[in-house]
């Protein structure tokens, strides 16, 4: 489906507070140092419409199915309007979250049946996946202590530790089923140690 793909598509995943944002600029700098065009984006969001949906998703209360469908509505727009065109012209794309987050949060966290998500994913993505996903893995407790230092909690970040433990477990299960694409980074270590591993993983591309 869609246009040919020349650039690489890299996504960052993990529970809130794992450290994705901390490493985003570092990863972007490493990729740009190779002289390729890089588009940095995020989900939910990444397009004008997607950012409006993000504001709803992070702030308004809604049913789990509504949440799932809005995530995929934003993603359909994001892939068609921004990600695929960028990859087709040879740019690389780095996205702070993508579809693995829906498997982890909506199925793992909220408990939505995986078959319902898969139907939406087959429809909107038709097999489209990242080339590399870096999963920043920490316990729910470490993530919570990092979040509490950092910011005001949005609708997801107000969830209890048990929710984030389910999200983490769903991410790890997904990583076990796709070990070539999803690389688990032990994010409980120091930022310097993590950067060393990121360098090695990016070299692999
Ligand atoms: P995320 O984007 O995954 O939600 P952030 O990158 O915003 O997480 O990190 C949350 C907080 O944890 C920030 O205050 C950040 O400085 C801190 N942090 C991130 N990585 C580490 C680390 N490896 N060790 C200690 N603190 C960290
Ligand atoms: P994020 O931008 O990582 O939040 P922050 O910058 O505050 O760390 O993600 C926003 C929230 O959306 C996050 O709590 C996870 C959630 N989310 C889902 O539940 N499903 C999804 O498919 C995506 C992309 C995000």
PDB file of N, CA and C and ligand atoms in Angstrom, residues 16-17 20-21 42-44 54 58 67 71 75 96-99 101-102 105-106 151 154 156-157, ligand 2:
ATOM      1  N   UNK A  16       5.255   5.937  30.355  1.00  0.00           N
ATOM      2  CA  UNK A  16       5.499   7.357  30.640  1.00  0.00           C
ATOM      3  C   UNK A  16       6.550   7.474  31.743  1.00  0.00           C
ATOM      4  N   UNK A  17       7.602   8.255  31.488  1.00  0.00           N
ATOM      5  CA  UNK A  17       8.657   8.434  32.471  1.00  0.00           C
ATOM      6  C   UNK A  17       9.854   7.534  32.260  1.00  0.00           C
ATOM      7  N   UNK A  20      12.068   8.433  27.127  1.00  0.00           N
ATOM      8  CA  UNK A  20      12.074   8.621  25.659  1.00  0.00           C
ATOM      9  C   UNK A  20      12.469  10.040  25.272  1.00  0.00           C
ATOM     10  N   UNK A  21      11.795  11.016  25.892  1.00  0.00           N
ATOM     11  CA  UNK A  21      12.037  12.419  25.514  1.00  0.00           C
ATOM     12  C   UNK A  21      13.489  12.806  25.796  1.00  0.00           C
ATOM     13  N   UNK A  42       5.675  12.832  16.519  1.00  0.00           N
ATOM     14  CA  UNK A  42       5.196  12.131  17.723  1.00  0.00           C
ATOM     15  C   UNK A  42       3.769  11.655  17.533  1.00  0.00           C
ATOM     16  N   UNK A  43       3.379  10.711  18.420  1.00  0.00           N
ATOM     17  CA  UNK A  43       1.991  10.238  18.467  1.00  0.00           C
ATOM     18  C   UNK A  43       1.512  10.206  19.911  1.00  0.00           C
ATOM     19  N   UNK A  44       0.209  10.422  20.158  1.00  0.00           N
ATOM     20  CA  UNK A  44      -0.690  10.922  19.129  1.00  0.00           C
ATOM     21  C   UNK A  44      -0.289  12.336  18.725  1.00  0.00           C
ATOM     22  N   UNK A  54      -4.796  14.745  19.782  1.00  0.00           N
ATOM     23  CA  UNK A  54      -3.934  14.528  20.958  1.00  0.00           C
ATOM     24  C   UNK A  54      -4.482  15.283  22.173  1.00  0.00           C
ATOM     25  N   UNK A  58      -5.494  13.352  25.569  1.00  0.00           N
ATOM     26  CA  UNK A  58      -4.749  13.529  26.818  1.00  0.00           C
ATOM     27  C   UNK A  58      -5.579  14.193  27.916  1.00  0.00           C
ATOM     28  N   UNK A  67     -11.122   5.854  22.672  1.00  0.00           N
ATOM     29  CA  UNK A  67      -9.687   6.167  22.770  1.00  0.00           C
ATOM     30  C   UNK A  67      -8.898   5.417  21.685  1.00  0.00           C
ATOM     31  N   UNK A  71      -6.950   7.121  18.488  1.00  0.00           N
ATOM     32  CA  UNK A  71      -5.512   6.885  18.282  1.00  0.00           C
ATOM     33  C   UNK A  71      -5.265   6.480  16.828  1.00  0.00           C
ATOM     34  N   UNK A  75      -3.406   8.312  13.719  1.00  0.00           N
ATOM     35  CA  UNK A  75      -2.309   7.564  13.086  1.00  0.00           C
ATOM     36  C   UNK A  75      -2.509   7.456  11.575  1.00  0.00           C
ATOM     37  N   UNK A  96       8.222   9.714  18.304  1.00  0.00           N
ATOM     38  CA  UNK A  96       8.050   9.464  19.726  1.00  0.00           C
ATOM     39  C   UNK A  96       6.696   8.761  19.867  1.00  0.00           C
ATOM     40  N   UNK A  97       6.722   7.444  19.883  1.00  0.00           N
ATOM     41  CA  UNK A  97       5.571   6.518  19.914  1.00  0.00           C
ATOM     42  C   UNK A  97       4.978   6.287  18.536  1.00  0.00           C
ATOM     43  N   UNK A  98       4.399   5.070  18.380  1.00  0.00           N
ATOM     44  CA  UNK A  98       3.653   4.680  17.177  1.00  0.00           C
ATOM     45  C   UNK A  98       2.725   3.525  17.572  1.00  0.00           C
ATOM     46  N   UNK A  99       2.454   2.601  16.664  1.00  0.00           N
ATOM     47  CA  UNK A  99       1.391   1.624  16.909  1.00  0.00           C
ATOM     48  C   UNK A  99       1.671   0.669  18.076  1.00  0.00           C
ATOM     49  N   UNK A 101       2.495   1.460  20.884  1.00  0.00           N
ATOM     50  CA  UNK A 101       1.901   2.101  22.067  1.00  0.00           C
ATOM     51  C   UNK A 101       0.427   1.730  22.201  1.00  0.00           C
ATOM     52  N   UNK A 102      -0.269   1.560  21.081  1.00  0.00           N
ATOM     53  CA  UNK A 102      -1.687   1.180  21.174  1.00  0.00           C
ATOM     54  C   UNK A 102      -1.825  -0.251  21.685  1.00  0.00           C
ATOM     55  N   UNK A 105      -0.831   0.209  25.548  1.00  0.00           N
ATOM     56  CA  UNK A 105      -1.728   1.005  26.411  1.00  0.00           C
ATOM     57  C   UNK A 105      -3.195   0.584  26.267  1.00  0.00           C
ATOM     58  N   UNK A 106      -3.682   0.474  25.019  1.00  0.00           N
ATOM     59  CA  UNK A 106      -5.116   0.201  24.862  1.00  0.00           C
ATOM     60  C   UNK A 106      -5.427  -1.279  25.130  1.00  0.00           C
ATOM     61  N   UNK A 151       6.702  16.622  35.912  1.00  0.00           N
ATOM     62  CA  UNK A 151       5.626  17.384  35.266  1.00  0.00           C
ATOM     63  C   UNK A 151       4.239  17.111  35.853  1.00  0.00           C
ATOM     64  N   UNK A 154      -0.934  14.044  32.784  1.00  0.00           N
ATOM     65  CA  UNK A 154      -2.076  14.069  31.868  1.00  0.00           C
ATOM     66  C   UNK A 154      -2.996  12.883  32.199  1.00  0.00           C
ATOM     67  N   UNK A 156      -3.401   9.901  30.984  1.00  0.00           N
ATOM     68  CA  UNK A 156      -2.756   8.586  31.087  1.00  0.00           C
ATOM     69  C   UNK A 156      -1.861   8.518  32.323  1.00  0.00           C
ATOM     70  N   UNK A 157      -1.141   9.614  32.564  1.00  0.00           N
ATOM     71  CA  UNK A 157      -0.163   9.600  33.657  1.00  0.00           C
ATOM     72  C   UNK A 157      -0.827   9.579  35.029  1.00  0.00           C
TER      73      UNK A 157
HETATM   74  P1  LIG B   2       3.645  10.929  25.135  1.00  0.00           P
HETATM   75  O1  LIG B   2       3.734  11.937  24.063  1.00  0.00           O
HETATM   76  O2  LIG B   2       4.729   9.946  25.232  1.00  0.00           O
HETATM   77  O3  LIG B   2       3.440  11.677  26.505  1.00  0.00           O
HETATM   78  P2  LIG B   2       4.570  12.457  27.292  1.00  0.00           P
HETATM   79  O4  LIG B   2       5.281  13.344  26.318  1.00  0.00           O
HETATM   80  O5  LIG B   2       3.753  13.180  28.323  1.00  0.00           O
HETATM   81  O6  LIG B   2       5.487  11.378  27.825  1.00  0.00           O
HETATM   82  O7  LIG B   2       2.285  10.099  24.950  1.00  0.00           O
HETATM   83  C1  LIG B   2       1.063  10.601  25.311  1.00  0.00           C
HETATM   84  C2  LIG B   2       0.255   9.516  25.970  1.00  0.00           C
HETATM   85  O8  LIG B   2      -0.521   8.816  25.006  1.00  0.00           O
HETATM   86  C3  LIG B   2       1.063   8.485  26.711  1.00  0.00           C
HETATM   87  O9  LIG B   2       0.583   8.429  28.052  1.00  0.00           O
HETATM   88  C4  LIG B   2       0.751   7.175  26.027  1.00  0.00           C
HETATM   89  C5  LIG B   2      -0.532   7.430  25.297  1.00  0.00           C
HETATM   90  N1  LIG B   2      -0.702   6.675  24.050  1.00  0.00           N
HETATM   91  C6  LIG B   2      -1.597   5.607  24.009  1.00  0.00           C
HETATM   92  O10 LIG B   2      -2.248   5.291  25.002  1.00  0.00           O
HETATM   93  N2  LIG B   2      -1.763   4.919  22.842  1.00  0.00           N
HETATM   94  C7  LIG B   2      -1.098   5.244  21.703  1.00  0.00           C
HETATM   95  O11 LIG B   2      -1.273   4.594  20.650  1.00  0.00           O
HETATM   96  C8  LIG B   2      -0.172   6.350  21.758  1.00  0.00           C
HETATM   97  C9  LIG B   2       0.598   6.749  20.531  1.00  0.00           C
HETATM   98  C10 LIG B   2      -0.007   7.035  22.949  1.00  0.00           C
END
